[in-house]
CSV table of C-alpha atoms in Angstrom, one decimal:
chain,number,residue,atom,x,y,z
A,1,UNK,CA,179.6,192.4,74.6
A,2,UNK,CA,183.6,191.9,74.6
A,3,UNK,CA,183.5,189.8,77.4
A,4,UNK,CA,184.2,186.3,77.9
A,5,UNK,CA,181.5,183.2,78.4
A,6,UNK,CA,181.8,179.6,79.3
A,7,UNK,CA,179.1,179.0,76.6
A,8,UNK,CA,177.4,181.4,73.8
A,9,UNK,CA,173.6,179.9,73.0
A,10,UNK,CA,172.5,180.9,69.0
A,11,UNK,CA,169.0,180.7,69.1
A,12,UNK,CA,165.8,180.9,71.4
A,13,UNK,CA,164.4,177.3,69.9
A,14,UNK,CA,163.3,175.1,73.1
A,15,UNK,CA,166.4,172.8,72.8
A,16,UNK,CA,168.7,175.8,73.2
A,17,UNK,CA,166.4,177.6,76.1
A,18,UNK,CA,166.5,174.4,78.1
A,19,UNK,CA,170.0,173.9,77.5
A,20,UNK,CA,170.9,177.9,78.1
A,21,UNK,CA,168.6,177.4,81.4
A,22,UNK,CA,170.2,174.2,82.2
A,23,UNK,CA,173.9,175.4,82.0
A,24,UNK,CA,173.3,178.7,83.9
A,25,UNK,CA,172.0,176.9,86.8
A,26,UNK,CA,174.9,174.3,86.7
A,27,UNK,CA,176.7,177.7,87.1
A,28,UNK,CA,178.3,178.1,84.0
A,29,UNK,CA,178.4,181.8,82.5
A,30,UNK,CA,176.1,181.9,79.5
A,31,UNK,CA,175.6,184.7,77.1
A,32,UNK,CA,172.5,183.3,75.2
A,33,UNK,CA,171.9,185.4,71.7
A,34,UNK,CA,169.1,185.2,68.6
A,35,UNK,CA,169.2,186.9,65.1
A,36,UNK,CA,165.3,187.4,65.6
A,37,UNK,CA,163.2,189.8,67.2
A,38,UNK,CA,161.3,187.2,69.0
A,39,UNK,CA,161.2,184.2,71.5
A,40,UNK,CA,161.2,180.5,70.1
A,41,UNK,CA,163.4,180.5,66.9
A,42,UNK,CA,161.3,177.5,64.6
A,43,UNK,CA,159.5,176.6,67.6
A,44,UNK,CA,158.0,180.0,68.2
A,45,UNK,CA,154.3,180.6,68.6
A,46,UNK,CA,152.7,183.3,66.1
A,47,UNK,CA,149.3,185.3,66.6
A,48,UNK,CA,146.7,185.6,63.7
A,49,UNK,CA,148.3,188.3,62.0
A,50,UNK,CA,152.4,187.2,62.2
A,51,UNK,CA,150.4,183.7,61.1
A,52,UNK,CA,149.5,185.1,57.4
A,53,UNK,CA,152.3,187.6,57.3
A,54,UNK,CA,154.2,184.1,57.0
A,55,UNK,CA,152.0,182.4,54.5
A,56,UNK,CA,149.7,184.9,53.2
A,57,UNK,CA,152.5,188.0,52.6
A,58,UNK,CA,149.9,190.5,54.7
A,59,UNK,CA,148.2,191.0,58.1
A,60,UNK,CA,144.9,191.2,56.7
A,61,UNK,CA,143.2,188.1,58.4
A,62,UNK,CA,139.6,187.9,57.9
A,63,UNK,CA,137.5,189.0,60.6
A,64,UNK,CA,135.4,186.3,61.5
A,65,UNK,CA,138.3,184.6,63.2
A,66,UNK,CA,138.4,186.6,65.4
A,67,UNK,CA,141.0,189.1,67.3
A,68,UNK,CA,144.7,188.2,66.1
A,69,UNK,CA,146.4,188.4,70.0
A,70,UNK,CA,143.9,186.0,71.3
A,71,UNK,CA,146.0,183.1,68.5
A,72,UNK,CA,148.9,181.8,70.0
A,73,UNK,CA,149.8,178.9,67.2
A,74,UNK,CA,152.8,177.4,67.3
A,75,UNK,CA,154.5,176.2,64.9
A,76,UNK,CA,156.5,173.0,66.8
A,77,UNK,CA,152.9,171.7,68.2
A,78,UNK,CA,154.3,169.0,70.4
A,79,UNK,CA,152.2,167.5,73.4
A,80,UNK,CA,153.7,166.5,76.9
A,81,UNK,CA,153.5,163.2,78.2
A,82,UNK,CA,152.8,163.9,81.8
A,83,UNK,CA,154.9,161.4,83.1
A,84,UNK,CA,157.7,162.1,80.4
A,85,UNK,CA,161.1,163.5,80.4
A,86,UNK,CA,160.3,167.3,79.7
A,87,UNK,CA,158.0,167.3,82.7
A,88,UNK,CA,161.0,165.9,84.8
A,89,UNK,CA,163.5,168.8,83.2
A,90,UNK,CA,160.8,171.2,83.9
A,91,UNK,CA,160.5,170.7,87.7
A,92,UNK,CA,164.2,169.7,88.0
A,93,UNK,CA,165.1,173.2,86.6
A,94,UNK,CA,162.3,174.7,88.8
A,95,UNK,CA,160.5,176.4,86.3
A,96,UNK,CA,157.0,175.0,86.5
A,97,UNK,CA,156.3,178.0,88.2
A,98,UNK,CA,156.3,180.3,85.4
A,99,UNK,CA,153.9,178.1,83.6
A,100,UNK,CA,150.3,176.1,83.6
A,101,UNK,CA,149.5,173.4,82.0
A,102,UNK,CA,146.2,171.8,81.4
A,103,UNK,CA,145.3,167.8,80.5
A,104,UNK,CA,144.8,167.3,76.9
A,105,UNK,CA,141.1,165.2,76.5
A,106,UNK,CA,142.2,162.5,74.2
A,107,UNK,CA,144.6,160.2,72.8
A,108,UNK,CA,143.7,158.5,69.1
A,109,UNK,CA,144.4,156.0,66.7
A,110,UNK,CA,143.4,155.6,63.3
A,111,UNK,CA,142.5,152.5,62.0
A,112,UNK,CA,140.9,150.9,58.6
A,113,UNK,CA,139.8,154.6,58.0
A,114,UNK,CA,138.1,155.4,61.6
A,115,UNK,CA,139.4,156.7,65.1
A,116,UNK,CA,139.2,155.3,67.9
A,117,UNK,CA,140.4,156.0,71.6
A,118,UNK,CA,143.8,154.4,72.3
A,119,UNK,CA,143.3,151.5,74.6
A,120,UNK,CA,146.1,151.7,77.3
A,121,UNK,CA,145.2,149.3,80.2
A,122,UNK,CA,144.1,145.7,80.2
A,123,UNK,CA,140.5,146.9,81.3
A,124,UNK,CA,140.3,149.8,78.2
A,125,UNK,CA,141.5,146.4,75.9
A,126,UNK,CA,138.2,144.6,76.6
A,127,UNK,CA,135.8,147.9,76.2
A,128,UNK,CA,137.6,148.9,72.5
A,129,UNK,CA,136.0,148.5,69.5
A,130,UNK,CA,139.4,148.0,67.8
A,131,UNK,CA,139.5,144.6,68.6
A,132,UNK,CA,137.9,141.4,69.0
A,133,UNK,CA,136.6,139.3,71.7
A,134,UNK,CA,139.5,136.6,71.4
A,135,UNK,CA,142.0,139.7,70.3
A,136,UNK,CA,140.8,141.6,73.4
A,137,UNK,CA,141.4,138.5,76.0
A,138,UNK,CA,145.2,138.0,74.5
A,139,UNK,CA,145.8,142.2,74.5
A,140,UNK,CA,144.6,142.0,78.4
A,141,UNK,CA,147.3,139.1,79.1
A,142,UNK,CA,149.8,141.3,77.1
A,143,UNK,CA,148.9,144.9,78.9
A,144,UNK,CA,148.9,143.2,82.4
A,145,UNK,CA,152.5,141.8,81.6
A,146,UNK,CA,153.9,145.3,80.7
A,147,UNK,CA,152.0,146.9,84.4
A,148,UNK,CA,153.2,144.5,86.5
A,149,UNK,CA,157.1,144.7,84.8
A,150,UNK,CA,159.5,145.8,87.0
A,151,UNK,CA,163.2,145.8,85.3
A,152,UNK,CA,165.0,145.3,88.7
A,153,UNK,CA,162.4,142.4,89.5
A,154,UNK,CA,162.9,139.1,87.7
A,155,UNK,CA,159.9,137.1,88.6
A,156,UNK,CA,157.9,140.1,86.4
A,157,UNK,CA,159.9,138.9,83.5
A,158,UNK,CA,158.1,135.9,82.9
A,159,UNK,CA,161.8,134.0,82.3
A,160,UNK,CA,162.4,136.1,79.3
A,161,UNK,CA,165.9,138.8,79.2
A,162,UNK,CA,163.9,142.0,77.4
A,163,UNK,CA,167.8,143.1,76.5
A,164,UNK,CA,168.3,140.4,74.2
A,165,UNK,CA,164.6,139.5,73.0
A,166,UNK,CA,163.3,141.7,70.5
A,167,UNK,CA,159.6,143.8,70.4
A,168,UNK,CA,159.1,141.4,67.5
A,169,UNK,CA,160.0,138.1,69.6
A,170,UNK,CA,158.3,139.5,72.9
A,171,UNK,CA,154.7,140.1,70.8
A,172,UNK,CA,154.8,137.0,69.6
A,173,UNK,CA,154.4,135.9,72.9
A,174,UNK,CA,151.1,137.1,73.2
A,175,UNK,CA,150.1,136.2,69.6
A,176,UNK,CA,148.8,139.8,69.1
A,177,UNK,CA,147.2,140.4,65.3
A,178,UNK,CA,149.3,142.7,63.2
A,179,UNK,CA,146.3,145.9,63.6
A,180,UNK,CA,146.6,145.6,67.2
A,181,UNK,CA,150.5,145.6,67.1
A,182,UNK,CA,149.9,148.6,64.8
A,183,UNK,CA,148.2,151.0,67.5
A,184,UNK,CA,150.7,149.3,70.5
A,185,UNK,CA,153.9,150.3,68.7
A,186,UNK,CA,152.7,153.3,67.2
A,187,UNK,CA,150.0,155.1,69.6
A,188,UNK,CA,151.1,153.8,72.9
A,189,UNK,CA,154.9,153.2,72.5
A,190,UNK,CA,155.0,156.2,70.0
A,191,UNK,CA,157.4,154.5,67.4
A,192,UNK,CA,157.3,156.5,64.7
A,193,UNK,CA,157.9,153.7,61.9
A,194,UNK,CA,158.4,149.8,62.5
A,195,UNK,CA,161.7,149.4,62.8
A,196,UNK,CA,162.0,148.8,66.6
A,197,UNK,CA,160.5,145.8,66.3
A,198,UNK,CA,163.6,144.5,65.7
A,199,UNK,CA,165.2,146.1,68.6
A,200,UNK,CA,165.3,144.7,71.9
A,201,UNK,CA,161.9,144.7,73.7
A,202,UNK,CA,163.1,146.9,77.2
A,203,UNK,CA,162.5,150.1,75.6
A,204,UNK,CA,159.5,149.3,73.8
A,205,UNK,CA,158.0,147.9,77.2
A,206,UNK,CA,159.5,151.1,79.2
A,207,UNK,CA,157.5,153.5,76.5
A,208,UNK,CA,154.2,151.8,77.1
A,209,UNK,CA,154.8,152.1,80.8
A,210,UNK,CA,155.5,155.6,80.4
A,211,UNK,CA,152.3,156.2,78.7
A,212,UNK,CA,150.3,154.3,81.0
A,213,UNK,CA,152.3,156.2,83.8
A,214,UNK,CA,151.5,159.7,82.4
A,215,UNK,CA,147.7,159.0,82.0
A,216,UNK,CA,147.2,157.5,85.7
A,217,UNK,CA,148.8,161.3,86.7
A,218,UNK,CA,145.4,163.0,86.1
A,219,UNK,CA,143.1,160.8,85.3
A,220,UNK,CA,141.9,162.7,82.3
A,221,UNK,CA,141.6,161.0,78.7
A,222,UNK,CA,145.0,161.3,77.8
A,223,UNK,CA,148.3,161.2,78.8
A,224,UNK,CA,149.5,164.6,78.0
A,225,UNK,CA,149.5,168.1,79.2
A,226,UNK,CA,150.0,171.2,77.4
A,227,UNK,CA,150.7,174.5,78.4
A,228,UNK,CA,147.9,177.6,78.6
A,229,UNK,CA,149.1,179.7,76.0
A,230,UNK,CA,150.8,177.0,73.8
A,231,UNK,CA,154.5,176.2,73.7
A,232,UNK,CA,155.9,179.5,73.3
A,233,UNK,CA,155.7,180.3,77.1
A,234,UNK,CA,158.7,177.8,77.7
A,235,UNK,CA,161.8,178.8,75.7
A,236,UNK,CA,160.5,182.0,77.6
A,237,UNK,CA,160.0,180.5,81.2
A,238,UNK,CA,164.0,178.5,80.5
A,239,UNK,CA,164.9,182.5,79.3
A,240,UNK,CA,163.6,183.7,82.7
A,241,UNK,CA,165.5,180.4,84.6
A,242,UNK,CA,168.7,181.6,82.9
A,243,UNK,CA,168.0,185.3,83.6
A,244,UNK,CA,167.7,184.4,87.8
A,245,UNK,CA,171.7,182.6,87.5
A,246,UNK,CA,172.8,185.7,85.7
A,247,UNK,CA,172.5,184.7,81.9
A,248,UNK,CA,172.5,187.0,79.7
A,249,UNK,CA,170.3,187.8,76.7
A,250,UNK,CA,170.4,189.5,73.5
A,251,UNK,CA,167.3,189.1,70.9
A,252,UNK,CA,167.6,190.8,67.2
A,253,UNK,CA,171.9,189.9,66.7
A,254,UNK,CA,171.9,190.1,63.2
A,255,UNK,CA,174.6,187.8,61.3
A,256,UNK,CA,176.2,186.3,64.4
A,257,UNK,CA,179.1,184.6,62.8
A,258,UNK,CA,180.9,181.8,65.1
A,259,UNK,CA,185.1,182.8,65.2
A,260,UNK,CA,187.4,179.7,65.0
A,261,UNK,CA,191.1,179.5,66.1
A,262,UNK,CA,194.0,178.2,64.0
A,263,UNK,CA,193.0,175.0,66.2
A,264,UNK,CA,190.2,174.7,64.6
A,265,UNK,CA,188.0,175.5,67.7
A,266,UNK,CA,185.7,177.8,68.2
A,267,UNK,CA,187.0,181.4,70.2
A,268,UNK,CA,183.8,183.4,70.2
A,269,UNK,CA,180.8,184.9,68.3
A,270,UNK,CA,180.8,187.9,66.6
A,271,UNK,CA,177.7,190.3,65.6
A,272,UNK,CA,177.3,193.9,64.9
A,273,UNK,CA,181.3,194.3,64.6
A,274,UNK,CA,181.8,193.5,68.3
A,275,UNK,CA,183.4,189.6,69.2
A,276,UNK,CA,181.9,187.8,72.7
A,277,UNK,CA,184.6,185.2,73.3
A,278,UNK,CA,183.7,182.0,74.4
A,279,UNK,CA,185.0,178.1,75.3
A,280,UNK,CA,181.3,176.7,73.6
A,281,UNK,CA,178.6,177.2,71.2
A,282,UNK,CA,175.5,175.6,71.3
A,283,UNK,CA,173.5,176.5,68.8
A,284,UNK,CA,170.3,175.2,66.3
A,285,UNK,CA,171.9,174.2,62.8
A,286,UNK,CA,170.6,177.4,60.9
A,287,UNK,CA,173.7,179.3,62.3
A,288,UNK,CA,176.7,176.7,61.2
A,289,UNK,CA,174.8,175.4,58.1
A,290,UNK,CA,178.8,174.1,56.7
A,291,UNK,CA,178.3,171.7,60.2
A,292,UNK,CA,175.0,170.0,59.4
A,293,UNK,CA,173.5,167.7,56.7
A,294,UNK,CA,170.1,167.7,55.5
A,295,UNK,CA,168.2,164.2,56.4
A,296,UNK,CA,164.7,164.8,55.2
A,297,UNK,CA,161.4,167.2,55.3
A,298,UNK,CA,158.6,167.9,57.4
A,299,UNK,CA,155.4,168.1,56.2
A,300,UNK,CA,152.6,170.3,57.7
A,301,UNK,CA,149.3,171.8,57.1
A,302,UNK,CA,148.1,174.3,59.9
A,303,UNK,CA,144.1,174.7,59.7
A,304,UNK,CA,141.6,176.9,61.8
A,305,UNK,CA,138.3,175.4,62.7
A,306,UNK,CA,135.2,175.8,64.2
A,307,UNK,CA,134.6,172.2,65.6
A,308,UNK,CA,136.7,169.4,67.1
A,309,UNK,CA,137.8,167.2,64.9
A,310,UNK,CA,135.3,164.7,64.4
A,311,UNK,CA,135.1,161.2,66.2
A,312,UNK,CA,137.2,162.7,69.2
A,313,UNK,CA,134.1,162.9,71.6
A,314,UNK,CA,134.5,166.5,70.9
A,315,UNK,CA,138.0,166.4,72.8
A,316,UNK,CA,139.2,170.3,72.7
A,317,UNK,CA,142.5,168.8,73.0
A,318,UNK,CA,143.4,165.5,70.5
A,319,UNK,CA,146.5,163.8,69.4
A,320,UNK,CA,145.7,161.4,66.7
A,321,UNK,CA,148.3,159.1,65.7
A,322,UNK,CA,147.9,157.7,61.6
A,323,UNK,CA,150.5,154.1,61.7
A,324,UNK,CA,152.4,153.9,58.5
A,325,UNK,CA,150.8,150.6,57.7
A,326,UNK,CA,146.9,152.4,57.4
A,327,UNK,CA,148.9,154.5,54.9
A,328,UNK,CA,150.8,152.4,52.8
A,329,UNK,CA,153.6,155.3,54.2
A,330,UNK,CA,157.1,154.9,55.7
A,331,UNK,CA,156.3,156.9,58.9
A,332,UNK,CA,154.0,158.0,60.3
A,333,UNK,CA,151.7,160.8,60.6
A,334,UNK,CA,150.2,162.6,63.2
A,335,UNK,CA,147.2,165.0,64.2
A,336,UNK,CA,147.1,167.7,66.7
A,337,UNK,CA,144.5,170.1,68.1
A,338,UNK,CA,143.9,172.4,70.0
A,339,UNK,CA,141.7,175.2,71.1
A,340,UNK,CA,140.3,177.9,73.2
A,341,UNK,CA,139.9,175.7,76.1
A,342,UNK,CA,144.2,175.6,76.2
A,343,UNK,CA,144.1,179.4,75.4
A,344,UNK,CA,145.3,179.5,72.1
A,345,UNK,CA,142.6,180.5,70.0
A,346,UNK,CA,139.5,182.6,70.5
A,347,UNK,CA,136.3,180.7,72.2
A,348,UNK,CA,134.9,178.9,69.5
A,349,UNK,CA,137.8,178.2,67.5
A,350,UNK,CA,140.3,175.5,67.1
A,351,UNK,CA,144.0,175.3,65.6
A,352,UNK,CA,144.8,171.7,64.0
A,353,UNK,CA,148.0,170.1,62.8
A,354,UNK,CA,148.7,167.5,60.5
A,355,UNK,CA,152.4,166.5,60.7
A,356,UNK,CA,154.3,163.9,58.4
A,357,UNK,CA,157.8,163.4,57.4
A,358,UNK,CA,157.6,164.4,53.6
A,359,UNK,CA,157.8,161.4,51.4
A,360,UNK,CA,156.6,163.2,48.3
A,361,UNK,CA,157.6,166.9,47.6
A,362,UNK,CA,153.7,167.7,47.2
A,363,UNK,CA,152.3,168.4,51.0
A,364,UNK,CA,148.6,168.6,50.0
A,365,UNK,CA,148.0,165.0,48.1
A,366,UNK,CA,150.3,163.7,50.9
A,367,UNK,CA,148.8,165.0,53.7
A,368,UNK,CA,145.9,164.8,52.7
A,369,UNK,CA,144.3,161.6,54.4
A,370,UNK,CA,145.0,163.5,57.9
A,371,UNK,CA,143.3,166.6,56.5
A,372,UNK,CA,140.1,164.6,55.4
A,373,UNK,CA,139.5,163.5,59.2
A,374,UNK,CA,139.3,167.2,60.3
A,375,UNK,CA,136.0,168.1,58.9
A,376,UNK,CA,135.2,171.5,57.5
A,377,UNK,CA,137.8,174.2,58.1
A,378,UNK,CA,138.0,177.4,58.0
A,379,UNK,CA,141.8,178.5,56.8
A,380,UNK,CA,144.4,176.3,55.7
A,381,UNK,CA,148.0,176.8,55.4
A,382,UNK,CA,150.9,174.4,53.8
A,383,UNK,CA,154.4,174.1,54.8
A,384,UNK,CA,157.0,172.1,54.4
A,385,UNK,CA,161.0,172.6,56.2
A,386,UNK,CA,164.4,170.6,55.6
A,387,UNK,CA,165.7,168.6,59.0
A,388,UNK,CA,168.9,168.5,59.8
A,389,UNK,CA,171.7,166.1,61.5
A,390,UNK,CA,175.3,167.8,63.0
A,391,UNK,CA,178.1,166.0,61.1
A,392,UNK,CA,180.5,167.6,63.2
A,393,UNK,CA,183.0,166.3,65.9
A,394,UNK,CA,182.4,168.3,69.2
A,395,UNK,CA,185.8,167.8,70.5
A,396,UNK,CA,187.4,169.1,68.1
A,397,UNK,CA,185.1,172.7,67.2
A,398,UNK,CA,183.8,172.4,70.9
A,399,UNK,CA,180.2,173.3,68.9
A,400,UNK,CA,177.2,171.4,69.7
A,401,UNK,CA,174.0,171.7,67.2
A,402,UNK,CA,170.9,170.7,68.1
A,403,UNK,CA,169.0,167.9,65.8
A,404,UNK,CA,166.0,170.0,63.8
A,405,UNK,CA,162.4,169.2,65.2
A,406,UNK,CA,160.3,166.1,63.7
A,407,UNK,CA,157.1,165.1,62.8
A,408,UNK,CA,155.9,163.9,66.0
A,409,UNK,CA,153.2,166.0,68.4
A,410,UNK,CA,154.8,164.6,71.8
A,411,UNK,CA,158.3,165.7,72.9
A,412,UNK,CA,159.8,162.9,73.7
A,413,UNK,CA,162.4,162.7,70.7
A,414,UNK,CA,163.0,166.7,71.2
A,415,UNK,CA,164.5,166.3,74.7
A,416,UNK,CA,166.2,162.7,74.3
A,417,UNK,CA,168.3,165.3,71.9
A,418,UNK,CA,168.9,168.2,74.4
A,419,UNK,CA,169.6,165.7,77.3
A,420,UNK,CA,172.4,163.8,75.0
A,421,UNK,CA,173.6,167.4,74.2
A,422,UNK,CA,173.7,168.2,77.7
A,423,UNK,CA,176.0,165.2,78.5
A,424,UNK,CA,178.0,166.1,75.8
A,425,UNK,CA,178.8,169.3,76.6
A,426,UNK,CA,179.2,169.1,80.9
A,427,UNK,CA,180.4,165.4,80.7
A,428,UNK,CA,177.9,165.1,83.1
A,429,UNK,CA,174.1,162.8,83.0
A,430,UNK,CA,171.3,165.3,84.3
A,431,UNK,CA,169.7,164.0,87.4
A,432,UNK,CA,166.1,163.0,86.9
A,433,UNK,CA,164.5,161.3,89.7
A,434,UNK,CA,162.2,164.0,90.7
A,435,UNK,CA,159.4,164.2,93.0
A,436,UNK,CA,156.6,164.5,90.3
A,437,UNK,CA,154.5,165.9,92.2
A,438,UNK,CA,155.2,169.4,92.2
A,439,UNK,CA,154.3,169.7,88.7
A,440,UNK,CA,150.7,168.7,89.4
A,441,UNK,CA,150.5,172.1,91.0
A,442,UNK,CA,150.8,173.6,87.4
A,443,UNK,CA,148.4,171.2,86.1
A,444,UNK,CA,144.6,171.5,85.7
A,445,UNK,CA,142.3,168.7,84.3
């Protein structure tokens, strides 16, 4: 291990696989270590037996669920949109190849206590139930402006500047009532809280296009994908990626403690008594914890059903997305499921998230408005985790810590962090204009 590296990766999360994978193909010399036995860091995927080891203290699941290997739950559940910026770093690093992914069957919003399908075209806005007739006519003006947008062609911009207008200013526009501004912002654009309304309206209008982008791609019911097997085959397929360009890696490094110069920056890694030097560190922030600051908690409650959740035209796949308004909340929050028919649970079964960012410190009353739309269930399990922001200055410790993972189930906040960490640490922007195609060969409806 006394060797020198370009960069020394702590942790096998996804941001630090991708960024690992990244580097080594940009032919830098990584050495890529994890104090854990196993792939994925917080973002690892468990089977039935790891799953109540960690929140029941035993491996004694109950046998009508089934065999433990055929669970693959993760514990990040994040959907991909299929269109969206992970796909592009996917099939720009060439590793769609070690994976599959399959089309997830819907994409919901809850609303005035039910769920409906997200509208996200101007001909779904006159079928949905969410609005009415006069509602429907001014959301089909609205959805036709944001297809036909083009930001390098004026005459789509209907003489406004969406730089300078705000989301706010720009729905006004279009006179859209505050419920259907609700599931826009939140199910479509995939805000998180309200606050962008007051930003200017190009993003807002690029994250609807994106949406509407990624569900033209296979015309299934939603537009995400999701890999067979769950999420824990990629921090493995970025391992491989980094393996190929002559990375190296080293699972189960207890206690790898960063070395600093006199200078302040970092000279290497040390574990087990022997010191990798090193120019870098990438790391999560569970390995410079005197770096980072906590910013909030994640909620979660991780159940095991029988049945879809309900009012998703049994979808074996869902994301439903809760506004903040509908919950009197501050964010908001977010189901997931998934099942059998993505490989990661036995026939029959399904695994279901309920994500929020913690605004109480009791999970159960808070979450408990996501859990009531799941139906009967089978096992439940609570957990909440601290998020963390870097406070340091990367110049001067030449560390770089990834942001910890939210509330959301797509990935598009996750890898708007690695990219900017990418930038950060080569100085250089990661090409992304891809021929999307190729991924569709890893995709199945």
């Amino acid at each position: 291990m006394d060797e020198e590296y370009d960069v020394i990766v702590l942790g096998t999360g996804l941001k630090e696989c991708i960024l690992s994978g990244l580097l080594s193909v940009d032919g830098l010399k990584v050495l890529h270590m994890d104090k854990n036995d196993y792939y994925g860091g917080e973002s690892c995927s468990l089977n039935l037996n790891q799953l109540w080891r960690r929140f029941r203290g035993n491996d004694q699941p109950t046998e009508q669920l089934g065999a433990s290997r055929e669970y693959n739950v993760d514990m990040i559940p994040k959907f991909m949109m299929a269109n969206g910026t992970l796909v592009r770093v996917l099939i720009h690093a060439n590793v769609t190849k070690y994976l599959n992914f399959k089309a997830v069957d819907g994409s919901f919003v809850y609303n005035k206590g039910k769920i409906y399908k997200v509208p996200a075209s101007d001909v779904e806005a006159l079928k949905s139930p969410l609005m009415g007739l006069f509602e429907k006519r001014r959301a089909r003006k609205f959805f036709i402006f944001v297809q036909e947008f083009e930001e390098n062609n004026p005459k789509t911009h209907e003489g406004m500047n969406l730089d300078t207008i705000t989301a706010r200013e720009l729905i006004a526009k279009y006179e859209l009532e505050d419920d259907t501004i609700d599931f826009i912002g939140h199910a479509l654009a995939l805000h998180s809280n309200d606050s962008y309304l007051d930003q200017p309206a190009m993003d807002f209008v690029k994250r609807m296009k994106l949406y509407a982008e990624s569900l033209a791609r296979f015309q299934a019911g939603s537009p995400y994908i999701y890999p067979l097997y769950g999420l824990g085959e990629l921090p493995q397929a970025f391992a491989r990626l980094s393996a190929v360009y002559g990375g190296t890696y080293m699972l189960n490094k207890p206690q790898c403690k960063v070395e600093f110069g006199a200078d302040g920056k970092v000279i290497g890694v040390t574990s087990e008594g022997e010191t990798a030097k090193c120019k870098k560190v990438v790391c999560d922030p569970t390995y410079l914890p005197d770096k980072v600051h906590k910013v909030g908690k994640v909620a979660r409650a991780i159940c095991i059903m029988s049945h879809p959740i309900p009012d998703t035209n049994e979808s074996h796949s869902a994301q439903v997305i809760l506004p903040q308004k509908q919950l009197g909340r501050k964010s908001d929050m977010y189901l997931f499921c998934c099942s059998y028919a993505h490989n990661v649970a036995p026939k029959g079964k399904y695994i279901a998230f309920v994500t929020a960012e913690a605004e109480t410190g009791n999970p159960e009353v808070e979450l408990k408005p996501g859990v009531d739309l799941l139906g009967p269930i089978d096992e439940i399990f609570y957990e909440t985790y601290d998020t963390f922001l870097p406070t340091n200055d990367n110049d001067a410790d030449n560390c770089y810590i990834s942001k910890s993972y939210d509330a959301t189930t797509h990935f598009e906040s996750t890898v708007t962090d690695v990219l900017a960490m990418y930038t950060k640490i080569t100085g250089k922007v990661l090409n992304l204009s891809v021929d999307l195609s190729s991924a569709s060969a890893g995709a199945e409806e």
